[in-house]
Coordinates of C-alpha atoms in Angstrom, one line a residue:
X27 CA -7.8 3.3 22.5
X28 CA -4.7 4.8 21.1
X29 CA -1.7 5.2 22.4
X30 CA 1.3 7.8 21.2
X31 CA 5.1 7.7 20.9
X32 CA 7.2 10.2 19.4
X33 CA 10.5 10.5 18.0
X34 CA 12.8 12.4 15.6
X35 CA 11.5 10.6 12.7
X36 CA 7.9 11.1 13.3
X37 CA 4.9 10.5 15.5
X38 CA 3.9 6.4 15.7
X39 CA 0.6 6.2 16.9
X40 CA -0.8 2.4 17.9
X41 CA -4.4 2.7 16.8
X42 CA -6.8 -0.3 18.4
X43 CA -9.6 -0.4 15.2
X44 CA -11.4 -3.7 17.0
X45 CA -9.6 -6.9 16.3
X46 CA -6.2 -5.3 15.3
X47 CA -4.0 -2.7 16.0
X48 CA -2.6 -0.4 13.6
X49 CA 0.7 1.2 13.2
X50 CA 0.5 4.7 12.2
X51 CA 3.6 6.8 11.4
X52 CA 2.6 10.5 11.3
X53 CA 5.7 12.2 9.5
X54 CA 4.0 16.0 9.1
X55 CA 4.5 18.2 6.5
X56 CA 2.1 21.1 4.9
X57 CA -1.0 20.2 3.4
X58 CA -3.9 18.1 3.3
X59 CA -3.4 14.1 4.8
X60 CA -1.8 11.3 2.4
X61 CA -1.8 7.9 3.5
X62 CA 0.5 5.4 1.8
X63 CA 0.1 1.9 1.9
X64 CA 2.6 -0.8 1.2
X65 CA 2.2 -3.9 -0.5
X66 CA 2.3 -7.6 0.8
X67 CA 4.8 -8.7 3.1
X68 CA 5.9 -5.5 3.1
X69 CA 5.5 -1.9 5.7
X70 CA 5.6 1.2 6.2
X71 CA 9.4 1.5 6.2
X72 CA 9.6 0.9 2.4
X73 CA 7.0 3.7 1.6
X74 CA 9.2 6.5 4.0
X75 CA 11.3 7.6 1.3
X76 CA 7.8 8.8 -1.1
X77 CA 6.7 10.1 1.9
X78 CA 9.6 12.2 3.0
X79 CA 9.4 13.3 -0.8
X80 CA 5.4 15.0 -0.5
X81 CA 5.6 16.1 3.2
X82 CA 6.5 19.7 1.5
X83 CA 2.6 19.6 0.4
X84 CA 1.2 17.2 2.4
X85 CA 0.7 16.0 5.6
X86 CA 2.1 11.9 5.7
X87 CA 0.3 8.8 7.5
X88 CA 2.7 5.9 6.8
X89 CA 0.2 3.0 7.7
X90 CA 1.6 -0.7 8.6
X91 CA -2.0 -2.9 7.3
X92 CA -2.7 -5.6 9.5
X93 CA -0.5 -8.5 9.6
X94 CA 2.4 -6.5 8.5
X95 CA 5.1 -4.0 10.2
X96 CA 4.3 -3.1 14.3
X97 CA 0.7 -4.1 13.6
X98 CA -1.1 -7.1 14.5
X99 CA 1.1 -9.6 13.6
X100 CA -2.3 -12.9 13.7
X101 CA -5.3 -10.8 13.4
X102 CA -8.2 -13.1 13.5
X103 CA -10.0 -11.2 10.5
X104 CA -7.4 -10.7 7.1
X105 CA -10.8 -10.1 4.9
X106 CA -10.6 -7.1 2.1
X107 CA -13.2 -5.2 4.2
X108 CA -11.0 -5.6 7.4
X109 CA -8.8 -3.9 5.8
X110 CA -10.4 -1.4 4.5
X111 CA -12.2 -0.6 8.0
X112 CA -8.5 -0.2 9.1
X113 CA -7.6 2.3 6.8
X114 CA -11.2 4.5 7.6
X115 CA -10.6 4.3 11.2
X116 CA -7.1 5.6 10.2
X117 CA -8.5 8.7 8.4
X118 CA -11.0 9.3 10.9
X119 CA -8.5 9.4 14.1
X120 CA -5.5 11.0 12.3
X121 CA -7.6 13.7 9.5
X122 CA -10.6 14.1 11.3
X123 CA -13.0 16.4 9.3
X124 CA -10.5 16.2 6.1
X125 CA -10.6 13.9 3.0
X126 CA -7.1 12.4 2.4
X127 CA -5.3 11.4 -0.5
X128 CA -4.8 7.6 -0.8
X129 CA -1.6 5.9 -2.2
X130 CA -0.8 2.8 -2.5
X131 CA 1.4 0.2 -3.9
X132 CA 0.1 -4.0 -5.1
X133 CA -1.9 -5.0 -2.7
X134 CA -1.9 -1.5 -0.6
X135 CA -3.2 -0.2 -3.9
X136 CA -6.3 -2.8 -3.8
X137 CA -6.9 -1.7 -0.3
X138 CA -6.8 2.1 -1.4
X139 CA -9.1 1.4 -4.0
X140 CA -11.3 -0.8 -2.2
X141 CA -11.3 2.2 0.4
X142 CA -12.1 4.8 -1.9
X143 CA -15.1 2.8 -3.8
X144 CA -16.5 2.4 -0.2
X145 CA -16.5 5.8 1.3
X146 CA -16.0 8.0 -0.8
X147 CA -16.8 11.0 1.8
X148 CA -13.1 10.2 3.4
X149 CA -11.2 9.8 -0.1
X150 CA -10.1 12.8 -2.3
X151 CA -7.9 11.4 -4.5
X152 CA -6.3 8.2 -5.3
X153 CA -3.0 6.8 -6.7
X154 CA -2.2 3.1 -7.4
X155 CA 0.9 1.4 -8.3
X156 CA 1.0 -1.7 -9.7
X157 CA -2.7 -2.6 -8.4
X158 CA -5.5 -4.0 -10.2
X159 CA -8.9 -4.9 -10.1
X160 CA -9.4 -7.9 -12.1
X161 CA -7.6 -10.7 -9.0
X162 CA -6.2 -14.0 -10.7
X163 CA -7.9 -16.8 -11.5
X164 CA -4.9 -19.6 -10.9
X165 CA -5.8 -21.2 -7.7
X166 CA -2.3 -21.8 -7.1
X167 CA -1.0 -18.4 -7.0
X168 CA -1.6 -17.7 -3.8
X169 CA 0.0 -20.9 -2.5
X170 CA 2.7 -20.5 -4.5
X171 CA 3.3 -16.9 -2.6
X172 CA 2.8 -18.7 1.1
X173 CA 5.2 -21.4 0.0
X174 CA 7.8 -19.0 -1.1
X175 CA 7.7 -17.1 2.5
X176 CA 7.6 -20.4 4.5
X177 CA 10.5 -21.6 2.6
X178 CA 12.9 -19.0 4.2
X179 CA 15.6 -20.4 6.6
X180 CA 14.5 -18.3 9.5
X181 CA 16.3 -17.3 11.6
X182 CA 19.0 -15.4 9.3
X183 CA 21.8 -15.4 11.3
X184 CA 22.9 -11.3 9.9
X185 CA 21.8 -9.4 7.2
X186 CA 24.7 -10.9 4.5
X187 CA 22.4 -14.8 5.1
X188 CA 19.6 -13.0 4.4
X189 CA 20.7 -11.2 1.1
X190 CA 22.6 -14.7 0.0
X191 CA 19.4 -17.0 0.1
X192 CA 16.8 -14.0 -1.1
X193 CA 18.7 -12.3 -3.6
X194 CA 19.3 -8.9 -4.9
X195 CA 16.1 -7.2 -6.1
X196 CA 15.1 -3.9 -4.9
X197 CA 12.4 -5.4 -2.6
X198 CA 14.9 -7.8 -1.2
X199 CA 16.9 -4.4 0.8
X200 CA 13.1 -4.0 1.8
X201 CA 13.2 -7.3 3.3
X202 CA 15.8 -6.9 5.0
X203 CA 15.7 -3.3 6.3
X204 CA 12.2 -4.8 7.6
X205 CA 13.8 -8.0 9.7
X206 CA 13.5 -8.1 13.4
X207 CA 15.9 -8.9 16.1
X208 CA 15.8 -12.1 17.9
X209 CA 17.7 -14.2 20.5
X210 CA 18.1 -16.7 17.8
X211 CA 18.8 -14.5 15.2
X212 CA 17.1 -12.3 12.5
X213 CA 13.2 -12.5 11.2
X214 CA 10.7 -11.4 9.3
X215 CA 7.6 -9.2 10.5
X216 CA 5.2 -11.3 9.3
X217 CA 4.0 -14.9 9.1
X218 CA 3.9 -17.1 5.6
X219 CA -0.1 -18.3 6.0
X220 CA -1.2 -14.6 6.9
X221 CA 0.3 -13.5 4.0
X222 CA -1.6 -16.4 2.0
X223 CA -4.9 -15.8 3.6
X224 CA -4.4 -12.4 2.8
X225 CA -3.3 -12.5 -1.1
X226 CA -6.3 -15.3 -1.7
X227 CA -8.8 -12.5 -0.5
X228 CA -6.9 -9.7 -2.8
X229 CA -7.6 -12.1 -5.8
X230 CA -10.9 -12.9 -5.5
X231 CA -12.4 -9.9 -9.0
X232 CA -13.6 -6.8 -7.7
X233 CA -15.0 -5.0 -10.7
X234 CA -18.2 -3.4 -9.6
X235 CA -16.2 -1.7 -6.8
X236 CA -14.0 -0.1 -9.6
X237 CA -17.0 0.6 -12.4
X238 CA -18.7 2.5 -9.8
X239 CA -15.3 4.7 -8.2
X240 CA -16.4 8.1 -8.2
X241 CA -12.7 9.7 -6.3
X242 CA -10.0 11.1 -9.1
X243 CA -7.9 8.3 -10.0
X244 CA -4.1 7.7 -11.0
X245 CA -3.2 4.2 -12.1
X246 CA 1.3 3.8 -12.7
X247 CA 2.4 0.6 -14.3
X248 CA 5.8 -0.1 -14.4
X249 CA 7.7 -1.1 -17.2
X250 CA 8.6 -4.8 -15.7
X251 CA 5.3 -5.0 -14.2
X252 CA 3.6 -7.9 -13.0
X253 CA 0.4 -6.4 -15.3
X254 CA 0.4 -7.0 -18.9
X255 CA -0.7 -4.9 -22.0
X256 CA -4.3 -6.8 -21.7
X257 CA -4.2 -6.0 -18.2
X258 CA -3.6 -2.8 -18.1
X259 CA -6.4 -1.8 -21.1
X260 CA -8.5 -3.5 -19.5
X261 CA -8.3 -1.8 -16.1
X262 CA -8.7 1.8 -18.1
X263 CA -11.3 0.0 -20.5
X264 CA -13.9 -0.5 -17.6
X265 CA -13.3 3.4 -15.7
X266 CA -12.1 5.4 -18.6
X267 CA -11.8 8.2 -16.7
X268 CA -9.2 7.2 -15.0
X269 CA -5.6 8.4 -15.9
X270 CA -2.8 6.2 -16.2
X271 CA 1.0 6.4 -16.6
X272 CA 3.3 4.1 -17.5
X273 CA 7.0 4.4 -16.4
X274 CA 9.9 3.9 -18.6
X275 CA 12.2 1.5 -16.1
X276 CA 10.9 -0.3 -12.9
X277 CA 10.2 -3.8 -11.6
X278 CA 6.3 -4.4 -10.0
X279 CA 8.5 -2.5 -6.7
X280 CA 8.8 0.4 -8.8
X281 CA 8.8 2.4 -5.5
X282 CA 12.4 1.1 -4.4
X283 CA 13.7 0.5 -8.1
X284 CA 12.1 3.4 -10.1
X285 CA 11.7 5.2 -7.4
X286 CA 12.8 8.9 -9.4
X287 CA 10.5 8.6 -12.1
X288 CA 7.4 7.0 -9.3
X289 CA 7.9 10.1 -7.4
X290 CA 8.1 12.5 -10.3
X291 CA 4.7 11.1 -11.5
X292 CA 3.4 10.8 -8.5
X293 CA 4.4 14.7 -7.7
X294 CA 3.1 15.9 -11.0
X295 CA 0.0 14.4 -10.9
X296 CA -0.6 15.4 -7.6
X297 CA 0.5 19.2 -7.6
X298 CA -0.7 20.0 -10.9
X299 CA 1.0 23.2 -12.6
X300 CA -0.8 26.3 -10.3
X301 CA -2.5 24.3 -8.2
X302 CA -2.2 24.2 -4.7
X303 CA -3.1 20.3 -3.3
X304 CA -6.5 20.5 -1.1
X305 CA -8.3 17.9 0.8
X306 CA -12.3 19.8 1.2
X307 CA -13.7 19.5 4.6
X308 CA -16.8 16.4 4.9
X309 CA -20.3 17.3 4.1
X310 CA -21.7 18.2 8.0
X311 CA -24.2 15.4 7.3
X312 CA -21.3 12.0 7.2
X313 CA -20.4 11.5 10.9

């Protein structure tokens, strides 16, 4: 079941994929589908302005992934393959008969991959920022993430408490933008453990899924990246065909901080010189 509300800044459509329900901004534009994905903790809302930026050769899906945004806040199932069923269901409902273009950032950029190495019949291309294939190995990274989110002193009681006891990084106006009214005050869309369970599944290695990636892919590291040198070889080392750019400036949120020089590489890898951007229909035979 879906269900459909539209306003001046786009079409949200509340996709039921079985177990969850999905928050799916359509924003138009010319062209083949794209469908961004945001990272942890994070929605849709952060990946608008990229969006708004391709919709002059593209069609945009803004997607909210399950435990984020207007979707399911407590899905039952936070696995990578739940996610990635999501994110086919998405393309299936919203680009029916089309390959789209998949872009995402940290973890939304695992998910795009993950979604790409799957079913490749629904993926043309795909772009990741700051995502990676290799997970961590420190137990403690994840729990270090959960405690961070549980330690905020919800509710904020405005926007200015908020900024004061998070700070001033790029992804902290994300944050923020992202907060939901309550009687009590302001809080965030999400819940600290989801976001736990969900970055201990992202970590787990995944390298046969990326050896094996057949779909076109764009790999952007930022220049204050979480990724280092070793990192990022290695990623390129294991699929050498896949291209990779790193920016000059930019935090691991290079989207919100960098967001100039993201786009522009984004844009010119996309809409190469003379070509026109082109999503070919699925083979008769995929369903």
């Amino acid at each position: 079941m879906t269900t459909d509300r539209r306003s001046p800044t786009g079409t949200l459509t509340m996709l039921d994929t079985g177990g969850a329900s999905i928050a799916v901004t359509d924003l138009g534009g010319d062209g083949p589908p794209l469908v961004l994905l945001h990272g942890l903790a994070g929605s849709s809302r952060e990946m608008r302005p990229t969006g708004e930026r391709l919709r002059d050769h593209f069609r945009v899906l803004l997607v909210d992934q399950r435990g984020h945004g207007a979707s399911t806040r407590r899905p039952g199932d936070l696995s990578r393959a739940a996610y990635v069923a999501d994110v086919v269901q998405v393309i299936d409902k919203c680009a029916a008969g089309q390959r789209c273009v998949l872009v995402g950032q940290s973890m939304g950029a695992h998910t795009a991959f993950l979604t790409a190495a799957a079913r490749p019949d629904r993926v043309d291309r795909l772009v990741m920022l700051e995502g990676h294939a290799a997970g961590s190995d420190d137990e403690e990274d994840a729990a270090r993430l959960g405690r961070f989110f549980a330690s905020w002193p919800v509710p904020f009681a405005d926007a200015a408490a908020a900024r004061s006891h998070l700070g001033p990084d790029a992804i902290v106006d994300a944050w923020i933008a992202d907060l939901e009214s309550a009687p009590d005050g302001l809080r965030p869309r999400f819940d600290a453990d989801v976001m736990q369970r969900t970055i201990e599944a992202v970590h787990a290695p995944r390298w046969a899924e990326w050896e094996n990636l057949t779909v076109p892919t764009l790999a952007i590291f930022a220049k204050d990246g979480m990724f280092t040198e070793t990192d990022k070889n290695e990623l390129i080392r294991r699929r050498p065909t896949t291209r990779r750019v790193d920016l000059s400036t930019g935090s691991h949120d290079a989207h919100l901080d960098a967001f100039d020089e993201w786009v522009g590489a984004l844009r010119s890898w996309l809409l190469r010189p003379g070509e026109e951007p082109s999503a070919p229909a699925l083979p008769a035979s995929t369903g």
